[in-house]
Amino acid sequence: MASAGEEEEEEEEEEGGWGRGSRWLRDSAAPVACTMGGPGGSAGSGTPEGSGEPPRSGGEPPALPRDHELSGKVMLLGDSGVGKTCFLLQFKDGAFLSGTFIATVGIDFRNKVVAVDGVKVKLQIWDTAGQERFRSVTHAYYRDAQALLLLYDITSKMSFDNIRAWLTEIHEYAQKDVVIMLLGNKADVSSGRAVRTEDGASLAREYGVPFMETSAKTGMNVELAFLAIAKELKQRAVQPLDEPRFQIHEYIESQKKKSSCCAFS
Ligand SMILES: Nc1nc2c(ncn2[C@@H]2O[C@H](COP(=O)(O)OP(=O)(O)OP(=O)(O)O)[C@@H](O)[C@H]2O)c(=O)[nH]1
């Protein structure tokens, strides 16, 4: 959890998906044709708004963008049912969707502004459908994403085993310098655990990505995941050369809550 007072958040009501712009597109059965939009449309430019390339000489802080606002596109990826939609709703609204599982159809986004050291970072967060049949649709959105949150479900060994395939797809379709974070979701479930925490950590080490277990239900580490992304994006855009570089791995290790301390079933 972010330290209180240091980081603030502001809500922004903009949302959309496939350009329809007003609601979540969820459907448990019938495939829905992708009728519009493309990844470019409302998805943003893929670079911090108005920032261009900040000057980097002489240790001077690079100029901040107008209104001190940066933006970044973040995508939630992972198998169907791992909790991507719930993860986003927990971050955006502080709510948890329990009950019947309704799979996401296609792709959708919501915005949230996070303040990092006085700089507003607008995260445009894209929730993708985990089902295989939508894979070709979501591939098209990878290329202008600055960060990818890759989720598996700690109660589903298959969703964990599929992480390597997801990383292969990311390698193929995303930008080379995209920030990737591996998240073992549903850490609140203690009785049905199928993936050990150390196995998640070991896979993350193998691929050199930060890792933590999360719960979209309790909110454990949800805000931290997005805050770490916002900090990384901010440092990439405006970090003065004479300040120590933000280390996302170290930040997460120092801030994350362990599932053992908060688990309940
Ligand atoms: N216990 C627990 N259940 C969760 C958690 N996150 C999600 N769920 C449940 O898992 C099911 C799937 O959650 P979704 O968020 O819809 O999954 P998804 O990854 O968006 O699935 P797709 O849209 O098909 O890709 C729902 O029934 C949720 O209530 C969590 O952290 N803990």
PDB file of C-alpha atoms and ligand atoms in Angstrom:
ATOM      1  CA  MET A   1       0.000   0.000   0.000  1.00  0.00           C
ATOM      2  CA  ALA A   2       1.248   3.470  -0.747  1.00  0.00           C
ATOM      3  CA  SER A   3       2.333   5.513   2.174  1.00  0.00           C
ATOM      4  CA  ALA A   4      -0.484   7.856   3.059  1.00  0.00           C
ATOM      5  CA  GLY A   5       0.068  11.467   2.232  1.00  0.00           C
ATOM      6  CA  GLU A   6       2.859  10.847  -0.221  1.00  0.00           C
ATOM      7  CA  GLU A   7       0.749   9.697  -3.101  1.00  0.00           C
ATOM      8  CA  GLU A   8      -2.684  10.905  -3.984  1.00  0.00           C
ATOM      9  CA  GLU A   9      -5.092   9.662  -6.529  1.00  0.00           C
ATOM     10  CA  GLU A  10      -7.739  11.352  -8.544  1.00  0.00           C
ATOM     11  CA  GLU A  11     -10.580   9.726 -10.300  1.00  0.00           C
ATOM     12  CA  GLU A  12     -11.312  10.278 -13.943  1.00  0.00           C
ATOM     13  CA  GLU A  13     -14.502   9.047 -15.413  1.00  0.00           C
ATOM     14  CA  GLU A  14     -13.304   8.379 -18.913  1.00  0.00           C
ATOM     15  CA  GLU A  15     -13.733   4.803 -19.966  1.00  0.00           C
ATOM     16  CA  GLY A  16     -14.340   2.842 -23.082  1.00  0.00           C
ATOM     17  CA  GLY A  17     -13.556  -0.188 -25.098  1.00  0.00           C
ATOM     18  CA  TRP A  18     -13.534  -0.872 -28.760  1.00  0.00           C
ATOM     19  CA  GLY A  19     -14.545   2.788 -28.917  1.00  0.00           C
ATOM     20  CA  ARG A  20     -18.016   2.340 -27.489  1.00  0.00           C
ATOM     21  CA  GLY A  21     -16.882   4.395 -24.584  1.00  0.00           C
ATOM     22  CA  SER A  22     -19.528   3.906 -21.947  1.00  0.00           C
ATOM     23  CA  ARG A  23     -19.627   0.468 -20.452  1.00  0.00           C
ATOM     24  CA  TRP A  24     -17.858  -2.762 -19.854  1.00  0.00           C
ATOM     25  CA  LEU A  25     -18.268  -5.321 -22.569  1.00  0.00           C
ATOM     26  CA  ARG A  26     -18.797  -8.591 -20.837  1.00  0.00           C
ATOM     27  CA  ASP A  27     -20.437 -11.721 -22.111  1.00  0.00           C
ATOM     28  CA  SER A  28     -20.354 -15.254 -20.869  1.00  0.00           C
ATOM     29  CA  ALA A  29     -21.088 -17.036 -24.109  1.00  0.00           C
ATOM     30  CA  ALA A  30     -21.546 -15.517 -27.509  1.00  0.00           C
ATOM     31  CA  PRO A  31     -18.532 -14.122 -29.312  1.00  0.00           C
ATOM     32  CA  VAL A  32     -18.991 -10.500 -30.257  1.00  0.00           C
ATOM     33  CA  ALA A  33     -17.514  -9.177 -33.445  1.00  0.00           C
ATOM     34  CA  CYS A  34     -14.900  -6.513 -33.078  1.00  0.00           C
ATOM     35  CA  THR A  35     -16.663  -3.777 -34.928  1.00  0.00           C
ATOM     36  CA  MET A  36     -14.501  -0.856 -34.436  1.00  0.00           C
ATOM     37  CA  GLY A  37     -11.734   1.023 -33.092  1.00  0.00           C
ATOM     38  CA  GLY A  38      -8.322  -0.011 -33.442  1.00  0.00           C
ATOM     39  CA  PRO A  39      -5.571   0.066 -31.021  1.00  0.00           C
ATOM     40  CA  GLY A  40      -4.598   3.570 -32.030  1.00  0.00           C
ATOM     41  CA  GLY A  41      -7.930   5.358 -31.531  1.00  0.00           C
ATOM     42  CA  SER A  42      -8.676   6.287 -28.017  1.00  0.00           C
ATOM     43  CA  ALA A  43      -5.827   4.308 -26.651  1.00  0.00           C
ATOM     44  CA  GLY A  44      -3.522   7.254 -26.496  1.00  0.00           C
ATOM     45  CA  SER A  45      -0.265   7.980 -28.154  1.00  0.00           C
ATOM     46  CA  GLY A  46       1.882   5.494 -26.341  1.00  0.00           C
ATOM     47  CA  THR A  47       4.196   8.233 -25.104  1.00  0.00           C
ATOM     48  CA  PRO A  48       3.756  10.538 -22.164  1.00  0.00           C
ATOM     49  CA  GLU A  49       1.386  13.287 -23.167  1.00  0.00           C
ATOM     50  CA  GLY A  50       3.184  16.343 -24.366  1.00  0.00           C
ATOM     51  CA  SER A  51       6.468  15.257 -22.950  1.00  0.00           C
ATOM     52  CA  GLY A  52       8.370  14.525 -26.126  1.00  0.00           C
ATOM     53  CA  GLU A  53      11.951  13.739 -25.336  1.00  0.00           C
ATOM     54  CA  PRO A  54      12.981  15.679 -22.250  1.00  0.00           C
ATOM     55  CA  PRO A  55      16.445  17.237 -22.231  1.00  0.00           C
ATOM     56  CA  ARG A  56      18.946  15.068 -20.414  1.00  0.00           C
ATOM     57  CA  SER A  57      22.111  17.059 -20.172  1.00  0.00           C
ATOM     58  CA  GLY A  58      23.937  18.605 -17.241  1.00  0.00           C
ATOM     59  CA  GLY A  59      21.940  16.904 -14.495  1.00  0.00           C
ATOM     60  CA  GLU A  60      19.174  19.496 -14.867  1.00  0.00           C
ATOM     61  CA  PRO A  61      15.656  18.210 -14.331  1.00  0.00           C
ATOM     62  CA  PRO A  62      14.038  17.804 -17.710  1.00  0.00           C
ATOM     63  CA  ALA A  63      11.107  20.090 -18.397  1.00  0.00           C
ATOM     64  CA  LEU A  64       7.831  18.737 -17.104  1.00  0.00           C
ATOM     65  CA  PRO A  65       5.012  18.385 -19.555  1.00  0.00           C
ATOM     66  CA  ARG A  66       2.250  20.951 -19.601  1.00  0.00           C
ATOM     67  CA  ASP A  67       0.036  20.700 -16.490  1.00  0.00           C
ATOM     68  CA  HIS A  68       2.610  18.322 -15.031  1.00  0.00           C
ATOM     69  CA  GLU A  69       0.690  15.420 -16.421  1.00  0.00           C
ATOM     70  CA  LEU A  70       2.110  12.303 -17.931  1.00  0.00           C
ATOM     71  CA  SER A  71       0.158   9.408 -19.228  1.00  0.00           C
ATOM     72  CA  GLY A  72       0.843   5.779 -19.768  1.00  0.00           C
ATOM     73  CA  LYS A  73      -0.978   2.818 -21.191  1.00  0.00           C
ATOM     74  CA  VAL A  74      -1.102  -0.234 -18.975  1.00  0.00           C
ATOM     75  CA  MET A  75      -2.550  -3.583 -20.035  1.00  0.00           C
ATOM     76  CA  LEU A  76      -3.842  -6.391 -17.864  1.00  0.00           C
ATOM     77  CA  LEU A  77      -3.016  -9.781 -19.336  1.00  0.00           C
ATOM     78  CA  GLY A  78      -3.457 -13.391 -18.303  1.00  0.00           C
ATOM     79  CA  ASP A  79      -5.765 -16.364 -18.703  1.00  0.00           C
ATOM     80  CA  SER A  80      -9.508 -16.040 -18.482  1.00  0.00           C
ATOM     81  CA  GLY A  81     -10.720 -16.013 -14.886  1.00  0.00           C
ATOM     82  CA  VAL A  82      -7.461 -14.981 -13.174  1.00  0.00           C
ATOM     83  CA  GLY A  83      -9.128 -11.790 -11.971  1.00  0.00           C
ATOM     84  CA  LYS A  84      -8.044  -9.024 -14.360  1.00  0.00           C
ATOM     85  CA  THR A  85     -11.395  -7.234 -14.394  1.00  0.00           C
ATOM     86  CA  CYS A  86     -11.720  -7.473 -10.620  1.00  0.00           C
ATOM     87  CA  PHE A  87      -8.169  -6.226 -10.249  1.00  0.00           C
ATOM     88  CA  LEU A  88      -8.952  -3.149 -12.285  1.00  0.00           C
ATOM     89  CA  LEU A  89     -12.252  -2.486 -10.518  1.00  0.00           C
ATOM     90  CA  GLN A  90     -10.583  -2.817  -7.138  1.00  0.00           C
ATOM     91  CA  PHE A  91      -8.032  -0.192  -8.145  1.00  0.00           C
ATOM     92  CA  LYS A  92     -10.487   2.116  -9.868  1.00  0.00           C
ATOM     93  CA  ASP A  93     -13.469   1.898  -7.528  1.00  0.00           C
ATOM     94  CA  GLY A  94     -12.252   0.038  -4.441  1.00  0.00           C
ATOM     95  CA  ALA A  95     -14.911  -2.584  -5.119  1.00  0.00           C
ATOM     96  CA  PHE A  96     -14.862  -6.334  -5.648  1.00  0.00           C
ATOM     97  CA  LEU A  97     -17.080  -8.147  -8.114  1.00  0.00           C
ATOM     98  CA  SER A  98     -18.048 -11.405  -6.492  1.00  0.00           C
ATOM     99  CA  GLY A  99     -20.584 -13.903  -7.683  1.00  0.00           C
ATOM    100  CA  THR A 100     -21.019 -15.292 -11.137  1.00  0.00           C
ATOM    101  CA  PHE A 101     -18.003 -15.002 -13.350  1.00  0.00           C
ATOM    102  CA  ILE A 102     -18.735 -13.202 -16.606  1.00  0.00           C
ATOM    103  CA  ALA A 103     -15.844 -13.277 -19.033  1.00  0.00           C
ATOM    104  CA  THR A 104     -14.730 -10.044 -20.644  1.00  0.00           C
ATOM    105  CA  VAL A 105     -15.426  -9.704 -24.328  1.00  0.00           C
ATOM    106  CA  GLY A 106     -12.690  -8.025 -26.327  1.00  0.00           C
ATOM    107  CA  ILE A 107     -10.982  -5.168 -24.571  1.00  0.00           C
ATOM    108  CA  ASP A 108     -11.941  -2.196 -22.463  1.00  0.00           C
ATOM    109  CA  PHE A 109     -10.222   0.592 -20.594  1.00  0.00           C
ATOM    110  CA  ARG A 110     -10.538   2.881 -17.614  1.00  0.00           C
ATOM    111  CA  ASN A 111      -8.442   5.857 -16.589  1.00  0.00           C
ATOM    112  CA  LYS A 112      -7.087   6.734 -13.205  1.00  0.00           C
ATOM    113  CA  VAL A 113      -4.711   9.530 -12.287  1.00  0.00           C
ATOM    114  CA  VAL A 114      -2.064   8.824  -9.682  1.00  0.00           C
ATOM    115  CA  ALA A 115       0.116  11.570  -8.210  1.00  0.00           C
ATOM    116  CA  VAL A 116       3.761  10.650  -7.876  1.00  0.00           C
ATOM    117  CA  ASP A 117       5.939  13.225  -6.112  1.00  0.00           C
ATOM    118  CA  GLY A 118       3.726  16.051  -7.326  1.00  0.00           C
ATOM    119  CA  VAL A 119       3.511  14.810 -10.890  1.00  0.00           C
ATOM    120  CA  LYS A 120       0.180  13.518 -12.141  1.00  0.00           C
ATOM    121  CA  VAL A 121       0.453  10.273 -14.016  1.00  0.00           C
ATOM    122  CA  LYS A 122      -2.671   9.310 -15.904  1.00  0.00           C
ATOM    123  CA  LEU A 123      -2.847   5.563 -16.236  1.00  0.00           C
ATOM    124  CA  GLN A 124      -5.018   4.326 -19.047  1.00  0.00           C
ATOM    125  CA  ILE A 125      -5.645   0.765 -17.997  1.00  0.00           C
ATOM    126  CA  TRP A 126      -6.781  -1.753 -20.552  1.00  0.00           C
ATOM    127  CA  ASP A 127      -8.565  -4.863 -19.402  1.00  0.00           C
ATOM    128  CA  THR A 128      -8.224  -7.610 -21.973  1.00  0.00           C
ATOM    129  CA  ALA A 129     -10.237 -10.769 -22.483  1.00  0.00           C
ATOM    130  CA  GLY A 130      -8.243 -13.791 -21.402  1.00  0.00           C
ATOM    131  CA  GLN A 131     -10.104 -16.177 -23.653  1.00  0.00           C
ATOM    132  CA  GLU A 132      -8.099 -17.568 -26.548  1.00  0.00           C
ATOM    133  CA  ARG A 133     -10.679 -16.484 -29.132  1.00  0.00           C
ATOM    134  CA  PHE A 134      -9.925 -12.809 -28.450  1.00  0.00           C
ATOM    135  CA  ARG A 135      -6.157 -13.146 -28.552  1.00  0.00           C
ATOM    136  CA  SER A 136      -5.706 -11.724 -32.037  1.00  0.00           C
ATOM    137  CA  VAL A 137      -7.749  -8.660 -31.063  1.00  0.00           C
ATOM    138  CA  THR A 138      -5.672  -7.924 -27.987  1.00  0.00           C
ATOM    139  CA  HIS A 139      -2.326  -8.468 -29.753  1.00  0.00           C
ATOM    140  CA  ALA A 140      -2.947  -5.309 -31.710  1.00  0.00           C
ATOM    141  CA  TYR A 141      -3.035  -3.268 -28.509  1.00  0.00           C
ATOM    142  CA  TYR A 142       0.307  -4.445 -27.119  1.00  0.00           C
ATOM    143  CA  ARG A 143       2.537  -2.269 -29.217  1.00  0.00           C
ATOM    144  CA  ASP A 144       1.801   1.088 -27.628  1.00  0.00           C
ATOM    145  CA  ALA A 145       1.569  -0.171 -24.050  1.00  0.00           C
ATOM    146  CA  GLN A 146       4.221   1.081 -21.650  1.00  0.00           C
ATOM    147  CA  ALA A 147       3.425  -1.457 -18.954  1.00  0.00           C
ATOM    148  CA  LEU A 148       1.921  -4.917 -18.739  1.00  0.00           C
ATOM    149  CA  LEU A 149       0.521  -6.512 -15.617  1.00  0.00           C
ATOM    150  CA  LEU A 150       0.572 -10.250 -16.209  1.00  0.00           C
ATOM    151  CA  LEU A 151      -1.715 -12.131 -13.849  1.00  0.00           C
ATOM    152  CA  TYR A 152      -2.106 -15.756 -12.950  1.00  0.00           C
ATOM    153  CA  ASP A 153      -4.437 -17.269 -10.363  1.00  0.00           C
ATOM    154  CA  ILE A 154      -2.666 -18.900  -7.417  1.00  0.00           C
ATOM    155  CA  THR A 155      -5.467 -21.485  -7.292  1.00  0.00           C
ATOM    156  CA  SER A 156      -4.957 -22.471 -10.942  1.00  0.00           C
ATOM    157  CA  LYS A 157      -1.773 -24.280 -11.902  1.00  0.00           C
ATOM    158  CA  MET A 158      -2.738 -24.019 -15.544  1.00  0.00           C
ATOM    159  CA  SER A 159      -2.932 -20.240 -15.438  1.00  0.00           C
ATOM    160  CA  PHE A 160       0.572 -20.260 -13.945  1.00  0.00           C
ATOM    161  CA  ASP A 161       1.917 -22.732 -16.496  1.00  0.00           C
ATOM    162  CA  ASN A 162       0.556 -20.512 -19.260  1.00  0.00           C
ATOM    163  CA  ILE A 163       2.616 -17.546 -18.082  1.00  0.00           C
ATOM    164  CA  ARG A 164       5.571 -18.621 -20.241  1.00  0.00           C
ATOM    165  CA  ALA A 165       3.328 -18.565 -23.308  1.00  0.00           C
ATOM    166  CA  TRP A 166       2.095 -15.114 -22.330  1.00  0.00           C
ATOM    167  CA  LEU A 167       5.675 -13.908 -21.997  1.00  0.00           C
ATOM    168  CA  THR A 168       6.447 -15.284 -25.453  1.00  0.00           C
ATOM    169  CA  GLU A 169       3.504 -13.322 -26.858  1.00  0.00           C
ATOM    170  CA  ILE A 170       4.641 -10.206 -25.042  1.00  0.00           C
ATOM    171  CA  HIS A 171       8.109 -10.632 -26.496  1.00  0.00           C
ATOM    172  CA  GLU A 172       6.592 -10.889 -29.944  1.00  0.00           C
ATOM    173  CA  TYR A 173       4.071  -8.048 -29.841  1.00  0.00           C
ATOM    174  CA  ALA A 174       5.068  -5.505 -27.175  1.00  0.00           C
ATOM    175  CA  GLN A 175       7.727  -2.813 -27.151  1.00  0.00           C
ATOM    176  CA  LYS A 176      11.185  -3.956 -26.114  1.00  0.00           C
ATOM    177  CA  ASP A 177      11.326  -1.676 -23.072  1.00  0.00           C
ATOM    178  CA  VAL A 178       7.806  -2.373 -21.826  1.00  0.00           C
ATOM    179  CA  VAL A 179       7.556  -2.660 -18.032  1.00  0.00           C
ATOM    180  CA  ILE A 180       6.306  -6.126 -17.089  1.00  0.00           C
ATOM    181  CA  MET A 181       5.102  -7.219 -13.666  1.00  0.00           C
ATOM    182  CA  LEU A 182       4.086 -10.748 -12.722  1.00  0.00           C
ATOM    183  CA  LEU A 183       1.174 -10.965 -10.281  1.00  0.00           C
ATOM    184  CA  GLY A 184      -0.136 -14.063  -8.528  1.00  0.00           C
ATOM    185  CA  ASN A 185      -3.745 -13.056  -7.881  1.00  0.00           C
ATOM    186  CA  LYS A 186      -6.377 -14.471  -5.477  1.00  0.00           C
ATOM    187  CA  ALA A 187      -3.838 -14.637  -2.652  1.00  0.00           C
ATOM    188  CA  ASP A 188      -6.723 -14.298  -0.199  1.00  0.00           C
ATOM    189  CA  VAL A 189      -7.697 -17.908  -0.946  1.00  0.00           C
ATOM    190  CA  SER A 190      -5.706 -20.038   1.457  1.00  0.00           C
ATOM    191  CA  SER A 191      -7.339 -23.436   1.078  1.00  0.00           C
ATOM    192  CA  GLY A 192      -7.223 -23.880  -2.703  1.00  0.00           C
ATOM    193  CA  ARG A 193      -3.695 -22.732  -3.406  1.00  0.00           C
ATOM    194  CA  ALA A 194      -2.113 -24.568  -6.365  1.00  0.00           C
ATOM    195  CA  VAL A 195       0.974 -22.394  -6.957  1.00  0.00           C
ATOM    196  CA  ARG A 196       3.544 -21.769  -4.249  1.00  0.00           C
ATOM    197  CA  THR A 197       4.682 -18.196  -3.699  1.00  0.00           C
ATOM    198  CA  GLU A 198       8.302 -19.244  -4.257  1.00  0.00           C
ATOM    199  CA  ASP A 199       7.425 -20.731  -7.658  1.00  0.00           C
ATOM    200  CA  GLY A 200       5.958 -17.397  -8.736  1.00  0.00           C
ATOM    201  CA  ALA A 201       9.031 -15.584  -7.427  1.00  0.00           C
ATOM    202  CA  SER A 202      11.369 -18.002  -9.148  1.00  0.00           C
ATOM    203  CA  LEU A 203       9.642 -17.647 -12.528  1.00  0.00           C
ATOM    204  CA  ALA A 204       9.755 -13.873 -12.178  1.00  0.00           C
ATOM    205  CA  ARG A 205      13.486 -14.018 -11.386  1.00  0.00           C
ATOM    206  CA  GLU A 206      14.061 -16.174 -14.449  1.00  0.00           C
ATOM    207  CA  TYR A 207      12.489 -13.499 -16.653  1.00  0.00           C
ATOM    208  CA  GLY A 208      13.869 -10.557 -14.679  1.00  0.00           C
ATOM    209  CA  VAL A 209      10.481  -9.079 -13.824  1.00  0.00           C
ATOM    210  CA  PRO A 210       9.101  -7.880 -10.480  1.00  0.00           C
ATOM    211  CA  PHE A 211       6.658 -10.171  -8.731  1.00  0.00           C
ATOM    212  CA  MET A 212       4.119 -10.127  -5.964  1.00  0.00           C
ATOM    213  CA  GLU A 213       0.989 -11.904  -4.917  1.00  0.00           C
ATOM    214  CA  THR A 214      -2.178  -9.847  -4.935  1.00  0.00           C
ATOM    215  CA  SER A 215      -5.844 -10.038  -4.107  1.00  0.00           C
ATOM    216  CA  ALA A 216      -8.447  -8.208  -6.101  1.00  0.00           C
ATOM    217  CA  LYS A 217     -10.850  -9.251  -3.344  1.00  0.00           C
ATOM    218  CA  THR A 218      -9.074  -7.726  -0.342  1.00  0.00           C
ATOM    219  CA  GLY A 219      -7.113  -5.148  -2.333  1.00  0.00           C
ATOM    220  CA  MET A 220      -3.788  -6.568  -1.188  1.00  0.00           C
ATOM    221  CA  ASN A 221      -0.975  -5.070  -3.304  1.00  0.00           C
ATOM    222  CA  VAL A 222      -3.397  -3.841  -5.972  1.00  0.00           C
ATOM    223  CA  GLU A 223      -2.640  -0.163  -5.494  1.00  0.00           C
ATOM    224  CA  LEU A 224       1.033  -0.918  -5.090  1.00  0.00           C
ATOM    225  CA  ALA A 225       1.189  -2.588  -8.504  1.00  0.00           C
ATOM    226  CA  PHE A 226      -0.208   0.473 -10.264  1.00  0.00           C
ATOM    227  CA  LEU A 227       1.751   2.912  -8.141  1.00  0.00           C
ATOM    228  CA  ALA A 228       5.015   1.146  -8.973  1.00  0.00           C
ATOM    229  CA  ILE A 229       4.131   1.380 -12.663  1.00  0.00           C
ATOM    230  CA  ALA A 230       3.290   5.081 -12.307  1.00  0.00           C
ATOM    231  CA  LYS A 231       6.589   5.739 -10.544  1.00  0.00           C
ATOM    232  CA  GLU A 232       8.523   3.897 -13.224  1.00  0.00           C
ATOM    233  CA  LEU A 233       6.760   5.807 -16.011  1.00  0.00           C
ATOM    234  CA  LYS A 234       7.353   9.090 -14.260  1.00  0.00           C
ATOM    235  CA  GLN A 235      11.020   8.398 -13.759  1.00  0.00           C
ATOM    236  CA  ARG A 236      11.433   7.426 -17.393  1.00  0.00           C
ATOM    237  CA  ALA A 237       9.903  10.735 -18.455  1.00  0.00           C
ATOM    238  CA  VAL A 238      11.211  13.314 -16.019  1.00  0.00           C
ATOM    239  CA  GLN A 239      13.856  11.883 -13.693  1.00  0.00           C
ATOM    240  CA  PRO A 240      16.803  14.251 -13.322  1.00  0.00           C
ATOM    241  CA  LEU A 241      20.115  12.595 -14.101  1.00  0.00           C
ATOM    242  CA  ASP A 242      21.610  13.508 -10.750  1.00  0.00           C
ATOM    243  CA  GLU A 243      18.939  11.701  -8.771  1.00  0.00           C
ATOM    244  CA  PRO A 244      19.136   7.972  -8.109  1.00  0.00           C
ATOM    245  CA  ARG A 245      17.161   5.957 -10.599  1.00  0.00           C
ATOM    246  CA  PHE A 246      13.869   4.517  -9.340  1.00  0.00           C
ATOM    247  CA  GLN A 247      14.278   0.752  -8.985  1.00  0.00           C
ATOM    248  CA  ILE A 248      10.931  -0.934  -9.470  1.00  0.00           C
ATOM    249  CA  HIS A 249      12.147  -4.329  -8.190  1.00  0.00           C
ATOM    250  CA  GLU A 250      13.480  -2.847  -4.954  1.00  0.00           C
ATOM    251  CA  TYR A 251      10.426  -0.653  -4.499  1.00  0.00           C
ATOM    252  CA  ILE A 252       8.071  -3.593  -4.784  1.00  0.00           C
ATOM    253  CA  GLU A 253      10.154  -5.804  -2.525  1.00  0.00           C
ATOM    254  CA  SER A 254      10.193  -3.117   0.149  1.00  0.00           C
ATOM    255  CA  GLN A 255       6.499  -2.264  -0.075  1.00  0.00           C
ATOM    256  CA  LYS A 256       4.666  -5.471  -0.803  1.00  0.00           C
ATOM    257  CA  LYS A 257       2.488  -7.199   1.700  1.00  0.00           C
ATOM    258  CA  LYS A 258       3.021 -10.910   2.016  1.00  0.00           C
ATOM    259  CA  SER A 259      -0.067 -13.031   1.459  1.00  0.00           C
ATOM    260  CA  SER A 260       0.601 -15.024   4.629  1.00  0.00           C
ATOM    261  CA  CYS A 261      -0.100 -11.993   6.789  1.00  0.00           C
ATOM    262  CA  CYS A 262      -3.484 -11.238   5.216  1.00  0.00           C
ATOM    263  CA  ALA A 263      -4.772 -14.539   4.014  1.00  0.00           C
ATOM    264  CA  PHE A 264      -8.234 -15.754   4.616  1.00  0.00           C
ATOM    265  CA  SER A 265     -10.393 -18.143   2.690  1.00  0.00           C
TER     266      SER A 265
HETATM  267  N1  LIG B   1     -11.134 -15.018  -4.041  1.00  0.00           N
HETATM  268  C1  LIG B   1     -10.867 -14.229  -5.078  1.00  0.00           C
HETATM  269  N2  LIG B   1     -11.625 -14.291  -6.197  1.00  0.00           N
HETATM  270  C2  LIG B   1     -11.302 -13.463  -7.207  1.00  0.00           C
HETATM  271  C3  LIG B   1     -10.227 -12.548  -7.156  1.00  0.00           C
HETATM  272  N3  LIG B   1     -10.160 -11.886  -8.327  1.00  0.00           N
HETATM  273  C4  LIG B   1     -11.159 -12.350  -9.073  1.00  0.00           C
HETATM  274  N4  LIG B   1     -11.856 -13.301  -8.416  1.00  0.00           N
HETATM  275  C5  LIG B   1     -13.006 -14.060  -8.950  1.00  0.00           C
HETATM  276  O1  LIG B   1     -12.537 -14.740 -10.092  1.00  0.00           O
HETATM  277  C6  LIG B   1     -13.528 -14.749 -11.113  1.00  0.00           C
HETATM  278  C7  LIG B   1     -12.952 -14.173 -12.399  1.00  0.00           C
HETATM  279  O2  LIG B   1     -12.623 -12.799 -12.207  1.00  0.00           O
HETATM  280  P1  LIG B   1     -12.515 -11.793 -13.455  1.00  0.00           P
HETATM  281  O3  LIG B   1     -11.915 -10.532 -12.923  1.00  0.00           O
HETATM  282  O4  LIG B   1     -13.797 -11.657 -14.147  1.00  0.00           O
HETATM  283  O5  LIG B   1     -11.472 -12.563 -14.381  1.00  0.00           O
HETATM  284  P2  LIG B   1     -10.779 -12.087 -15.732  1.00  0.00           P
HETATM  285  O6  LIG B   1      -9.337 -12.399 -15.649  1.00  0.00           O
HETATM  286  O7  LIG B   1     -11.132 -10.651 -16.008  1.00  0.00           O
HETATM  287  O8  LIG B   1     -11.443 -13.039 -16.817  1.00  0.00           O
HETATM  288  P3  LIG B   1     -11.627 -12.760 -18.402  1.00  0.00           P
HETATM  289  O9  LIG B   1     -12.469 -11.532 -18.504  1.00  0.00           O
HETATM  290  O10 LIG B   1     -12.322 -13.960 -18.966  1.00  0.00           O
HETATM  291  O11 LIG B   1     -10.274 -12.612 -18.984  1.00  0.00           O
HETATM  292  C8  LIG B   1     -14.715 -13.946 -10.567  1.00  0.00           C
HETATM  293  O12 LIG B   1     -15.692 -14.868 -10.090  1.00  0.00           O
HETATM  294  C9  LIG B   1     -14.136 -13.162  -9.419  1.00  0.00           C
HETATM  295  O13 LIG B   1     -15.088 -12.912  -8.392  1.00  0.00           O
HETATM  296  C10 LIG B   1      -9.445 -12.518  -5.947  1.00  0.00           C
HETATM  297  O14 LIG B   1      -8.461 -11.782  -5.777  1.00  0.00           O
HETATM  298  N5  LIG B   1      -9.808 -13.389  -4.944  1.00  0.00           N
END
